mmCIF file of C-alpha atoms in Angstrom:
data_model
loop_
_atom_site.group_PDB
_atom_site.id
_atom_site.type_symbol
_atom_site.label_atom_id
_atom_site.label_comp_id
_atom_site.label_asym_id
_atom_site.label_seq_id
_atom_site.Cartn_x
_atom_site.Cartn_y
_atom_site.Cartn_z
ATOM 1 C CA UNK A 641 80.853 70.221 84.973
ATOM 2 C CA UNK A 642 78.531 68.657 87.499
ATOM 3 C CA UNK A 643 78.412 70.060 91.022
ATOM 4 C CA UNK A 644 76.160 69.829 94.057
ATOM 5 C CA UNK A 645 75.944 68.338 97.515
ATOM 6 C CA UNK A 646 77.306 64.876 98.223
ATOM 7 C CA UNK A 647 74.455 62.401 97.900
ATOM 8 C CA UNK A 648 72.608 64.490 95.305
ATOM 9 C CA UNK A 649 73.460 62.007 92.578
ATOM 10 C CA UNK A 650 76.167 63.917 90.705
ATOM 11 C CA UNK A 651 78.016 60.757 89.721
ATOM 12 C CA UNK A 652 74.868 58.991 88.556
ATOM 13 C CA UNK A 653 73.876 62.064 86.535
ATOM 14 C CA UNK A 654 77.427 62.273 85.134
ATOM 15 C CA UNK A 655 77.405 58.613 84.046
ATOM 16 C CA UNK A 656 74.051 59.016 82.315
ATOM 17 C CA UNK A 657 75.252 62.180 80.590
ATOM 18 C CA UNK A 658 78.454 60.399 79.500
ATOM 19 C CA UNK A 659 76.440 57.477 78.147
ATOM 20 C CA UNK A 660 74.127 59.837 76.267
ATOM 21 C CA UNK A 661 76.865 62.029 74.785
ATOM 22 C CA UNK A 662 79.999 59.854 74.593
ATOM 23 C CA UNK A 663 81.946 62.679 76.244
ATOM 24 C CA UNK A 664 84.805 61.432 78.489
ATOM 25 C CA UNK A 665 83.952 61.518 82.206
ATOM 26 C CA UNK A 666 86.385 62.304 85.016
ATOM 27 C CA UNK A 667 85.583 61.926 88.716
ATOM 28 C CA UNK A 668 87.414 64.329 91.014
ATOM 29 C CA UNK A 669 87.144 61.812 93.868
ATOM 30 C CA UNK A 670 89.060 59.264 91.769
ATOM 31 C CA UNK A 671 91.697 61.884 91.003
ATOM 32 C CA UNK A 672 92.146 62.975 94.631
ATOM 33 C CA UNK A 673 91.760 59.722 96.571
ATOM 34 C CA UNK A 674 93.962 56.641 96.477
ATOM 35 C CA UNK A 675 92.504 53.168 97.161
ATOM 36 C CA UNK A 676 94.205 53.154 100.600
ATOM 37 C CA UNK A 677 92.132 56.255 101.547
ATOM 38 C CA UNK A 678 95.086 58.603 101.370
ATOM 39 C CA UNK A 679 95.216 61.462 98.863
ATOM 40 C CA UNK A 680 97.630 62.761 96.291
ATOM 41 C CA UNK A 681 99.241 66.165 96.834
ATOM 42 C CA UNK A 682 97.353 69.330 95.925
ATOM 43 C CA UNK A 683 100.034 70.069 93.355
ATOM 44 C CA UNK A 684 99.582 66.702 91.652
ATOM 45 C CA UNK A 685 95.788 67.044 91.800
ATOM 46 C CA UNK A 686 95.968 70.499 90.215
ATOM 47 C CA UNK A 687 98.380 69.256 87.539
ATOM 48 C CA UNK A 688 96.049 66.391 86.599
ATOM 49 C CA UNK A 689 92.964 68.621 86.693
ATOM 50 C CA UNK A 690 94.583 71.230 84.431
ATOM 51 C CA UNK A 691 95.482 68.508 81.938
ATOM 52 C CA UNK A 692 91.845 67.376 81.868
ATOM 53 C CA UNK A 693 90.285 70.839 81.440
ATOM 54 C CA UNK A 694 92.624 71.586 78.534
ATOM 55 C CA UNK A 695 91.151 68.660 76.582
ATOM 56 C CA UNK A 696 88.548 69.410 73.914
ATOM 57 C CA UNK A 697 85.713 67.498 75.549
ATOM 58 C CA UNK A 698 85.092 66.456 79.121
ATOM 59 C CA UNK A 699 82.582 65.965 81.873
ATOM 60 C CA UNK A 700 83.922 66.508 85.392
ATOM 61 C CA UNK A 701 81.967 65.262 88.397
ATOM 62 C CA UNK A 702 82.676 66.779 91.794
ATOM 63 C CA UNK A 703 82.698 69.927 93.860
ATOM 64 C CA UNK A 704 86.199 70.463 95.190
ATOM 65 C CA UNK A 705 85.383 74.103 95.861
ATOM 66 C CA UNK A 706 89.048 75.138 95.796
ATOM 67 C CA UNK A 707 89.205 74.288 92.076
ATOM 68 C CA UNK A 708 85.680 75.297 91.123
ATOM 69 C CA UNK A 709 86.686 78.494 89.354
ATOM 70 C CA UNK A 710 89.416 76.726 87.356
ATOM 71 C CA UNK A 711 86.751 74.430 85.917
ATOM 72 C CA UNK A 712 84.235 77.247 85.473
ATOM 73 C CA UNK A 713 86.689 79.195 83.340
ATOM 74 C CA UNK A 714 87.238 76.231 81.016
ATOM 75 C CA UNK A 715 83.773 74.713 80.674
ATOM 76 C CA UNK A 716 80.761 75.774 78.669
ATOM 77 C CA UNK A 717 78.024 74.066 80.716
ATOM 78 C CA UNK A 718 77.475 73.800 84.464
ATOM 79 C CA UNK A 719 74.979 71.404 85.992
ATOM 80 C CA UNK A 720 74.189 72.268 89.603
ATOM 81 C CA UNK A 721 72.202 69.600 91.414
ATOM 82 C CA UNK A 722 70.649 71.713 94.184
ATOM 83 C CA UNK A 723 68.482 69.086 95.850
ATOM 84 C CA UNK A 724 66.863 69.219 99.303
ATOM 85 C CA UNK A 725 69.069 68.203 102.225
ATOM 86 C CA UNK A 726 66.926 65.142 103.027
ATOM 87 C CA UNK A 727 67.365 63.846 99.467
ATOM 88 C CA UNK A 728 71.150 64.267 99.663
ATOM 89 C CA UNK A 729 71.413 62.555 103.047
ATOM 90 C CA UNK A 730 69.256 59.674 101.814
ATOM 91 C CA UNK A 731 71.357 59.415 98.652
ATOM 92 C CA UNK A 732 74.604 59.264 100.636
ATOM 93 C CA UNK A 733 73.173 56.645 102.991
ATOM 94 C CA UNK A 734 71.830 54.535 100.116
ATOM 95 C CA UNK A 735 75.270 54.090 98.586
ATOM 96 C CA UNK A 736 76.870 52.709 101.769
ATOM 97 C CA UNK A 737 78.320 49.292 100.986
ATOM 98 C CA UNK A 738 77.982 49.774 97.212
ATOM 99 C CA UNK A 739 80.975 49.445 94.876
ATOM 100 C CA UNK A 740 81.132 52.594 92.744
ATOM 101 C CA UNK A 741 83.165 53.679 89.739
ATOM 102 C CA UNK A 742 83.520 57.195 91.168
ATOM 103 C CA UNK A 743 85.297 56.269 94.432
ATOM 104 C CA UNK A 744 88.305 53.942 94.838
ATOM 105 C CA UNK A 745 86.838 52.111 97.856
ATOM 106 C CA UNK A 746 83.523 50.945 99.248
ATOM 107 C CA UNK A 747 82.203 52.954 102.169
ATOM 108 C CA UNK A 748 81.353 50.521 104.986
ATOM 109 C CA UNK A 749 79.338 53.104 106.965
ATOM 110 C CA UNK A 750 78.302 56.755 106.956
ATOM 111 C CA UNK A 751 81.176 58.743 108.392
ATOM 112 C CA UNK A 752 79.863 61.295 110.959
ATOM 113 C CA UNK A 753 82.164 64.036 109.675
ATOM 114 C CA UNK A 754 81.002 63.436 106.096
ATOM 115 C CA UNK A 755 77.354 63.432 107.197
ATOM 116 C CA UNK A 756 77.906 66.761 108.959
ATOM 117 C CA UNK A 757 79.545 68.158 105.823
ATOM 118 C CA UNK A 758 76.388 67.262 103.859
ATOM 119 C CA UNK A 759 74.214 68.881 106.545
ATOM 120 C CA UNK A 760 76.345 72.039 106.450
ATOM 121 C CA UNK A 761 76.641 72.122 102.635
ATOM 122 C CA UNK A 762 73.625 74.426 102.026
ATOM 123 C CA UNK A 763 75.079 77.012 104.437
ATOM 124 C CA UNK A 764 78.817 76.653 103.864
ATOM 125 C CA UNK A 765 79.282 75.638 100.210
ATOM 126 C CA UNK A 766 76.147 76.509 98.250
ATOM 127 C CA UNK A 767 76.328 80.311 98.681
ATOM 128 C CA UNK A 768 79.826 80.375 97.137
ATOM 129 C CA UNK A 769 78.721 78.078 94.309
ATOM 130 C CA UNK A 770 75.813 80.396 93.503
ATOM 131 C CA UNK A 771 78.091 83.450 93.702
ATOM 132 C CA UNK A 772 80.515 81.923 91.207
ATOM 133 C CA UNK A 773 77.901 80.697 88.741
ATOM 134 C CA UNK A 774 76.216 84.118 88.887
ATOM 135 C CA UNK A 775 79.569 85.655 87.968
ATOM 136 C CA UNK A 776 79.856 83.334 84.935
ATOM 137 C CA UNK A 777 76.182 83.139 83.914
ATOM 138 C CA UNK A 778 76.584 85.361 80.840
ATOM 139 C CA UNK A 779 79.331 83.219 79.331
ATOM 140 C CA UNK A 780 78.291 79.736 80.467
ATOM 141 C CA UNK A 781 75.240 77.545 80.079
ATOM 142 C CA UNK A 782 74.055 77.164 83.687
ATOM 143 C CA UNK A 783 71.511 74.418 84.383
ATOM 144 C CA UNK A 784 70.191 74.241 87.932
ATOM 145 C CA UNK A 785 68.215 71.104 88.710
ATOM 146 C CA UNK A 786 66.179 71.060 91.921
ATOM 147 C CA UNK A 787 65.022 67.426 92.044
ATOM 148 C CA UNK A 788 65.857 63.945 90.785
ATOM 149 C CA UNK A 789 62.800 64.197 88.526
ATOM 150 C CA UNK A 790 64.132 67.383 86.911
ATOM 151 C CA UNK A 791 67.518 65.682 86.417
ATOM 152 C CA UNK A 792 65.919 62.568 84.920
ATOM 153 C CA UNK A 793 63.670 64.685 82.684
ATOM 154 C CA UNK A 794 66.683 66.626 81.429
ATOM 155 C CA UNK A 795 68.615 63.453 80.639
ATOM 156 C CA UNK A 796 65.623 61.830 78.950
ATOM 157 C CA UNK A 797 66.008 64.326 76.092
ATOM 158 C CA UNK A 798 69.223 62.626 74.960
ATOM 159 C CA UNK A 799 69.081 59.459 72.869
ATOM 160 C CA UNK A 800 71.378 57.103 74.776
ATOM 161 C CA UNK A 801 73.213 55.850 71.701
ATOM 162 C CA UNK A 802 73.929 59.239 70.159
ATOM 163 C CA UNK A 803 77.031 61.365 70.279
ATOM 164 C CA UNK A 804 75.367 64.657 71.179
ATOM 165 C CA UNK A 805 77.606 67.669 71.561
ATOM 166 C CA UNK A 806 76.624 70.018 74.388
ATOM 167 C CA UNK A 807 78.797 72.918 73.324
ATOM 168 C CA UNK A 808 82.179 74.039 72.093
ATOM 169 C CA UNK A 809 84.200 72.661 75.004
ATOM 170 C CA UNK A 810 81.796 70.233 76.583
ATOM 171 C CA UNK A 811 81.801 69.830 80.302
#
């Protein structure tokens, strides 16, 4: 599973990992959001998520803190992109107006509430993420990447045409 602040590049990292490993990729934003900017119910989201994590191989991109532990229990590898706030804000701003495979619409501008959520992420979300991965560190492969360079260097170890297996139940 791939987690971290919005704008850190989780989806880009996930796509590159998918391309390098041929492991199916699922975006939580695509599961949760409808093209009309409404959402499915929590029950439907949970049902779909549980069906995905029961598969043999998967990569899941997204935080969705409420379901973090569900994914942690089922995966073997966690990638945490813990990048500086400025990098995440710049990443979120850079994708404005871009069509993306990980979101069912194109963002026309940076939403102030979303920007504030990114600003607050290191204080409000990251401590709980670190608490949970610390709890699972003995049974899971935890990879914390602190910069885009570290992420790119990690991915450069995979031949892009191979079908590399990360672990027993890839994630």
